[in-house]
Amino acid sequence: MPVGIIAGTAIYSIPSITMEEISVDTPYGETLILRGEGENSDLIFLPRHGPKHSTPPHKINYRANIHALSSLGATHVLAAYAVGSINTNMPPMSLVAIDDFIDFTSGREVTFFDGGVNKVKHIDVSEPFCTSLRSTLLELSAQYGLEIIPGGTYVCTNGPRLESPAEVRMLSKLGGDVVGMTAIPEITLAKELDICFAAVAFSVNWAAGIEKKISFVEDGLSDLGKNLLDLFIRALREASK
Ligand code: HPA
């Protein structure tokens, strides 16, 4: 069964797999994906900012991306999100299998069900992620040398600017653990299409105000990304058997 991986900042391809670029037409516009060749043709990789990171978070065509994965038959999808750390127990370079979110975005197209022919649908997000895929991912993580924190709340801001220190203090008081700009509406659109979807946030900086100036992790990120992708592929294949 086809499975999908979505990634953004710091992860633009799957180095261990030869993939071809395919343009997919959707009712929401065209999107570019990479598809594995030969025995990996079940694998779809979607660079959410485009292959050259040319689309900022607030302008990503999330509906085209998720629709494309679904129309190609992807039943299980794992996403990686670069984030800033709010929770001091989740310092930069931490991996967090997020299990909840807070949405501070605005002006994005957030649903496939906006009336008319598509009707109206109010999805239940009491359990935002696919529990079986999250469990498989966490169970297999040690085999890839990865320690994944098994839960955390992702706050999605609109970007493209980073947050102010006062905003980060507020987000911390609201229960946010990590902050990023792209998980919403990706998570909720996948849920609307009944895709089994789970996600790992990887921290690349302390959020604003925790240190005097924001500095981004550079060392070790490509190894972390490579191991995370290998784990994603294994977990997706196990979970979709
Ligand atoms: N804030 C929002 N998005 C981010 C950050 C951050 O500090 N780091 C990486 N993506």
CSV table of C-alpha atoms in Angstrom, one decimal, residues 47-221:
chain,number,residue,atom,x,y,z
A,47,PRO,CA,8.6,18.4,0.5
A,48,ARG,CA,5.9,20.7,1.9
A,49,HIS,CA,7.8,24.0,1.1
A,50,GLY,CA,8.5,22.7,-2.5
A,51,PRO,CA,11.7,21.0,-3.6
A,52,LYS,CA,13.7,24.3,-3.3
A,53,HIS,CA,12.0,25.5,-0.1
A,54,SER,CA,10.5,28.4,-2.0
A,55,THR,CA,7.0,28.5,-0.3
A,56,PRO,CA,6.7,30.1,3.1
A,57,PRO,CA,4.5,28.3,5.8
A,58,HIS,CA,1.5,30.7,5.4
A,59,LYS,CA,1.5,30.2,1.6
A,60,ILE,CA,1.8,26.4,1.4
A,61,ASN,CA,-1.0,24.8,-0.5
A,62,TYR,CA,-1.8,22.3,2.3
A,63,ARG,CA,-5.0,21.1,0.6
A,64,ALA,CA,-3.3,20.3,-2.6
A,65,ASN,CA,-0.5,18.5,-0.7
A,66,ILE,CA,-2.8,16.3,1.4
A,67,HIS,CA,-5.2,15.7,-1.5
A,68,ALA,CA,-2.3,14.6,-3.7
A,69,LEU,CA,-1.2,12.0,-1.1
A,70,SER,CA,-4.7,10.7,-0.7
A,71,SER,CA,-5.4,10.5,-4.4
A,72,LEU,CA,-2.2,8.5,-4.8
A,73,GLY,CA,-3.6,6.0,-2.3
A,74,ALA,CA,-1.4,6.9,0.7
A,75,THR,CA,-3.3,5.4,3.7
A,76,HIS,CA,-0.5,6.1,6.3
A,77,VAL,CA,1.5,9.3,6.5
A,78,LEU,CA,4.3,10.5,8.8
A,79,ALA,CA,5.3,14.1,9.0
A,80,ALA,CA,8.4,15.8,10.4
A,81,TYR,CA,8.3,19.4,11.7
A,82,ALA,CA,11.2,21.6,12.6
A,83,VAL,CA,10.3,23.5,15.7
A,84,GLY,CA,11.5,25.8,18.5
A,85,SER,CA,11.6,24.4,22.0
A,86,ILE,CA,9.3,26.1,24.6
A,87,ASN,CA,9.5,23.3,27.2
A,88,THR,CA,12.9,23.3,28.9
A,89,ASN,CA,12.7,19.4,29.1
A,90,MET,CA,12.7,19.3,25.3
A,91,PRO,CA,15.9,21.1,24.4
A,92,PRO,CA,17.2,21.7,20.8
A,93,MET,CA,17.9,18.4,19.0
A,94,SER,CA,15.0,16.7,20.9
A,95,LEU,CA,12.5,14.6,18.9
A,96,VAL,CA,8.9,14.7,20.1
A,97,ALA,CA,6.1,12.5,18.9
A,98,ILE,CA,3.5,15.3,19.3
A,99,ASP,CA,0.1,14.2,20.5
A,100,ASP,CA,-1.8,17.5,20.6
A,101,PHE,CA,-1.8,21.0,19.1
A,102,ILE,CA,-2.9,24.6,19.6
A,103,ASP,CA,-3.8,26.5,16.4
A,104,PHE,CA,-2.7,30.2,16.2
A,105,THR,CA,-2.8,30.3,12.4
A,106,SER,CA,-5.0,32.6,10.4
A,107,GLY,CA,-6.0,33.1,6.8
A,108,ARG,CA,-5.2,29.5,5.7
A,109,GLU,CA,-7.5,27.2,3.7
A,110,VAL,CA,-8.2,24.8,6.5
A,111,THR,CA,-10.8,22.3,5.2
A,112,PHE,CA,-11.9,20.2,2.3
A,113,PHE,CA,-15.5,20.6,3.5
A,114,ASP,CA,-16.3,24.3,2.9
A,115,GLY,CA,-19.9,23.9,1.9
A,116,GLY,CA,-21.5,23.5,-1.6
A,117,VAL,CA,-20.8,20.2,-3.3
A,118,ASN,CA,-18.2,19.3,-0.7
A,119,LYS,CA,-20.8,19.7,2.1
A,120,VAL,CA,-19.8,20.6,5.7
A,121,LYS,CA,-18.0,18.3,8.1
A,122,HIS,CA,-16.9,19.0,11.7
A,123,ILE,CA,-14.1,16.5,12.4
A,124,ASP,CA,-13.5,15.3,16.0
A,125,VAL,CA,-9.9,16.1,16.9
A,126,SER,CA,-10.0,14.8,20.5
A,127,GLU,CA,-7.4,12.3,19.3
A,128,PRO,CA,-5.5,14.3,16.6
A,129,PHE,CA,-3.1,11.5,15.6
A,130,CYS,CA,-3.3,7.9,14.5
A,131,THR,CA,-2.5,6.0,17.7
A,132,SER,CA,-1.5,2.8,16.0
A,133,LEU,CA,1.1,4.6,13.8
A,134,ARG,CA,2.4,6.6,16.8
A,135,SER,CA,2.9,3.4,18.8
A,136,THR,CA,4.7,1.6,16.0
A,137,LEU,CA,6.9,4.6,15.5
A,138,LEU,CA,7.8,4.8,19.2
A,139,GLU,CA,8.4,1.1,19.5
A,140,LEU,CA,10.8,1.0,16.6
A,141,SER,CA,12.7,4.2,17.4
A,142,ALA,CA,15.4,2.7,19.6
A,143,GLN,CA,16.4,0.4,16.6
A,144,TYR,CA,17.4,3.5,14.7
A,145,GLY,CA,19.3,5.0,17.6
A,146,LEU,CA,16.6,7.6,18.2
A,147,GLU,CA,15.1,8.7,21.5
A,148,ILE,CA,11.7,10.2,20.9
A,149,ILE,CA,9.8,12.0,23.7
A,150,PRO,CA,6.4,10.2,23.6
A,151,GLY,CA,4.1,13.3,23.7
A,152,GLY,CA,4.0,17.0,23.5
A,153,THR,CA,1.8,19.9,22.4
A,154,TYR,CA,2.7,21.6,19.2
A,155,VAL,CA,1.7,25.3,18.9
A,156,CYS,CA,1.3,26.4,15.3
A,157,THR,CA,1.9,30.1,14.6
A,158,ASN,CA,1.3,31.7,11.3
A,159,GLY,CA,4.8,32.9,10.5
A,160,PRO,CA,6.8,33.6,8.6
A,161,ARG,CA,8.3,35.7,11.5
A,162,LEU,CA,9.4,34.0,14.6
A,163,GLU,CA,7.6,34.7,17.9
A,164,SER,CA,8.3,37.5,20.4
A,165,PRO,CA,9.6,36.6,23.9
A,166,ALA,CA,6.2,37.6,25.4
A,167,GLU,CA,4.4,35.4,22.9
A,168,VAL,CA,6.6,32.4,23.9
A,169,ARG,CA,5.8,33.1,27.6
A,170,MET,CA,2.1,33.1,26.7
A,171,LEU,CA,2.4,29.9,24.7
A,172,SER,CA,4.2,28.2,27.6
A,173,LYS,CA,1.4,29.2,30.0
A,174,LEU,CA,-1.1,27.7,27.6
A,175,GLY,CA,0.7,24.4,27.7
A,176,GLY,CA,2.7,24.5,24.4
A,177,ASP,CA,5.9,22.4,24.4
A,178,VAL,CA,7.2,23.2,20.9
A,179,VAL,CA,6.4,25.9,18.3
A,180,GLY,CA,6.4,25.7,14.6
A,181,MET,CA,4.5,27.1,11.6
A,182,THR,CA,3.4,24.2,9.4
A,183,ALA,CA,1.5,21.4,11.3
A,184,ILE,CA,-1.8,23.2,10.9
A,185,PRO,CA,-3.8,22.6,8.8
A,186,GLU,CA,-1.7,19.6,7.7
A,187,ILE,CA,-2.8,17.4,10.6
A,188,THR,CA,-6.5,18.3,10.4
A,189,LEU,CA,-6.7,18.0,6.6
A,190,ALA,CA,-5.2,14.5,6.8
A,191,LYS,CA,-7.8,13.6,9.5
A,192,GLU,CA,-10.6,15.0,7.2
A,193,LEU,CA,-9.5,12.4,4.6
A,194,ASP,CA,-9.2,9.6,7.1
A,195,ILE,CA,-5.5,9.2,6.6
A,196,CYS,CA,-3.6,7.5,9.4
A,197,PHE,CA,-1.3,10.4,10.3
A,198,ALA,CA,1.3,10.9,12.9
A,199,ALA,CA,4.2,13.3,13.3
A,200,VAL,CA,7.5,14.0,15.0
A,201,ALA,CA,8.7,17.5,15.8
A,202,PHE,CA,12.5,18.0,15.9
A,203,SER,CA,13.8,21.0,17.7
A,204,VAL,CA,16.3,23.3,16.0
A,205,ASN,CA,16.3,26.2,18.5
A,206,TRP,CA,15.2,27.5,21.8
A,207,ALA,CA,12.0,29.6,21.2
A,208,ALA,CA,12.4,33.3,21.5
A,209,GLY,CA,13.3,34.8,25.0
A,210,ILE,CA,14.6,31.5,26.5
A,211,GLU,CA,18.1,32.5,25.4
A,212,LYS,CA,19.2,36.1,24.7
A,213,LYS,CA,19.2,35.5,20.9
A,214,ILE,CA,17.8,32.7,18.8
A,215,SER,CA,20.5,30.4,17.4
A,216,PHE,CA,19.7,27.5,15.2
A,217,VAL,CA,21.2,24.0,15.5
A,218,GLU,CA,23.3,23.0,12.5
A,219,ASP,CA,25.6,20.2,13.7
A,220,GLY,CA,24.1,16.7,13.6
A,221,LEU,CA,20.9,17.7,11.9
